[in-house]
């Protein structure tokens, strides 16, 4: 600033540099400063620093002050400055900043610490505050409510808020470094503990809040499962070992806050047993010692309720009491030796308890299964095995209850038998059939069953029900099938006795080496010997054997004949080959197989086809030629018949043509007659129609005039009726109106009379009898005065003895 004269306002200041001494001084207003030649204003007029109440400011590089709070100057007059230091200044008079001083930040309000909060302070250097020494780096709390006065040697690291501990809550705290808390307990670094007192808690500077723990509410149906982290004494005064588990129930406390050394495993629901329930507890806890009895079991019956202690578990859960009816029983086995009434049960003993009763097994007894009486019809059964002897038997046709040393035995069936039974609609268990295997033998069939124990077969003829014994199996028939026959195509449990037929294709060769394919169908049946019924099963594949035998005979016989001969006499040759010739040189009618009593009763030749292509072509050509000749013959015959029919049709057409022309002439004649009649009718009808039209018009006009007159009369009648009704209504309305006015006038007069009479009565009652008497006995003047004094007008007093003189003006005034 180069001005020579500077006017400094109040509460303003400038810095002036003396170039001769190189000293900068402060000039404070209000004043007018005249700058000398050797002086220089290095700081323009600047407002002083003003700190309002409850505010503060931080000054960097503050000046040095003596005990009297005066600025210290050196020998040259320069104010001494504490370089690198800071100073906190509070409210007071405005002040100027000396050269070297600067305002750090801005003027700020003092920090107010609210209740339940605190400032975490850190000492930047060794200091003494309120008579207490603090080393550099030490921390402490400034607790509210209060106003914190800042210091340059102390920093505020954070604001600490109090944690609110509600009822049924606790604070989990961790010690940062060793200290002694408010209760006088020494806390080690890293130690965790709980604060259970409800209210606001401001943590110490050497502890931190880990979390807020809510209490577990315990009821009659809920308990708390805990485990100890390390050895300690819980809130109930019980010494707990590391890893020990226990329950806290409602009998101990209504609510529980887990300690830091306790791990909450979970909540345990109460186990409730009704009067018809029981349970078995494995590894029960001894009520006296609180230790589990490992390897033991305990039975508990309802009605009762309890909590499962740690380590305890239910075997098979909550079970219902076994209620047995008269057809039910339980198979039991002893786990260990015990006395059952008068009988000693040893481990492994099996016995049964029969109903009706209810039963709860003790821990020494194992229930193997529940059994019921098996109802069996006459055609039903089961396989039963004695587990002691191994003997298997079948029980059929009666209800049966398995004994304690018996079990149902599963009969194994071959897979092919299972498949065949499944096709019949009988469900088969692949693991074995415990019910007696049954098979319904169809009509006219036979079923062979083989007993592997007695090594004897038996045959059942249908219709009948086959029931297998424990050691019996079906004889499965594996027959040939298809065309030509192939072995093992048909599987069956029953043998058809016939009569039936089977078809086969046989390749033969004639004497002239023509190969032919014959499709033959055989009728067959079995002749059953009642003394040896199993003979029909002596040939496993009777179809294949019979077809092979017949084919062999046919091939041998056909080889003796030429193709033409065989083509002409194929049926006779084949029947002769199969059935043979009797003593009378006639073909027999049957071919019997003595091995199994199979009889072939007839042969049907369904087709004969050459196998060789040349023979087939020649045969086809001959057949085609025959067919062509036949076709041509049929065509010629059809052509001749068509020509004959055409000639007949032409004659009929000519005949119909002549008839139609005659009919046309007749129709033309009729047409001309009709046309002449029409012209006559037309001329006559025109005149008639015109006359009728004039008559109809006159009739319509007359009817219209009559109808118009009638309508006019009706309109006048309606009009006069309406006027009469209107006049009558007006008269009635006028009469009613006058009547209403009269009634109103009468009512008004009646009401006015009632009002006057009431008014007179009230006046008389108000005056009183004595007053009226006095008025009546007094003279006229006196009566006038009395009535005037009473405020009565238009009234007079009269009696028979003193008549009124209406012409006396004194009475009226």
Coordinates of C-alpha atoms in Angstrom, one line a residue, residues 223-230 232 234-236 238-241 243-249 252 256 259 261-263 265-266 268 290 308-310:
X223 CA -35.1 -74.8 27.4
X224 CA -31.6 -73.5 26.4
X225 CA -28.8 -75.9 25.4
X226 CA -25.4 -74.5 26.4
X227 CA -21.7 -75.6 26.1
X228 CA -18.7 -74.2 28.0
X229 CA -15.9 -72.7 26.0
X230 CA -13.5 -73.0 29.0
X232 CA -15.6 -71.2 34.6
X234 CA -21.7 -69.7 35.7
X235 CA -24.2 -67.3 37.1
X236 CA -25.8 -70.1 39.1
X238 CA -22.0 -74.1 39.2
X239 CA -18.4 -75.0 38.2
X240 CA -18.4 -75.9 34.5
X241 CA -15.6 -77.7 32.6
X243 CA -16.7 -78.6 26.6
X244 CA -19.4 -79.5 29.2
X245 CA -23.0 -79.2 28.0
X246 CA -26.1 -78.6 30.1
X247 CA -29.6 -77.2 30.0
X248 CA -31.0 -74.1 31.5
X249 CA -34.8 -74.4 32.1
X252 CA -33.4 -72.3 37.0
X256 CA -30.9 -66.3 30.6
X259 CA -22.1 -65.6 29.3
X261 CA -17.7 -68.5 28.1
X262 CA -21.0 -70.1 27.0
X263 CA -21.9 -71.2 23.5
X265 CA -26.2 -74.7 20.9
X266 CA -29.9 -74.1 20.4
X268 CA -34.7 -77.5 23.1
X290 CA -25.5 -85.1 36.0
X308 CA -33.8 -84.2 26.6
X309 CA -30.5 -83.4 28.3
X310 CA -27.3 -83.0 26.2

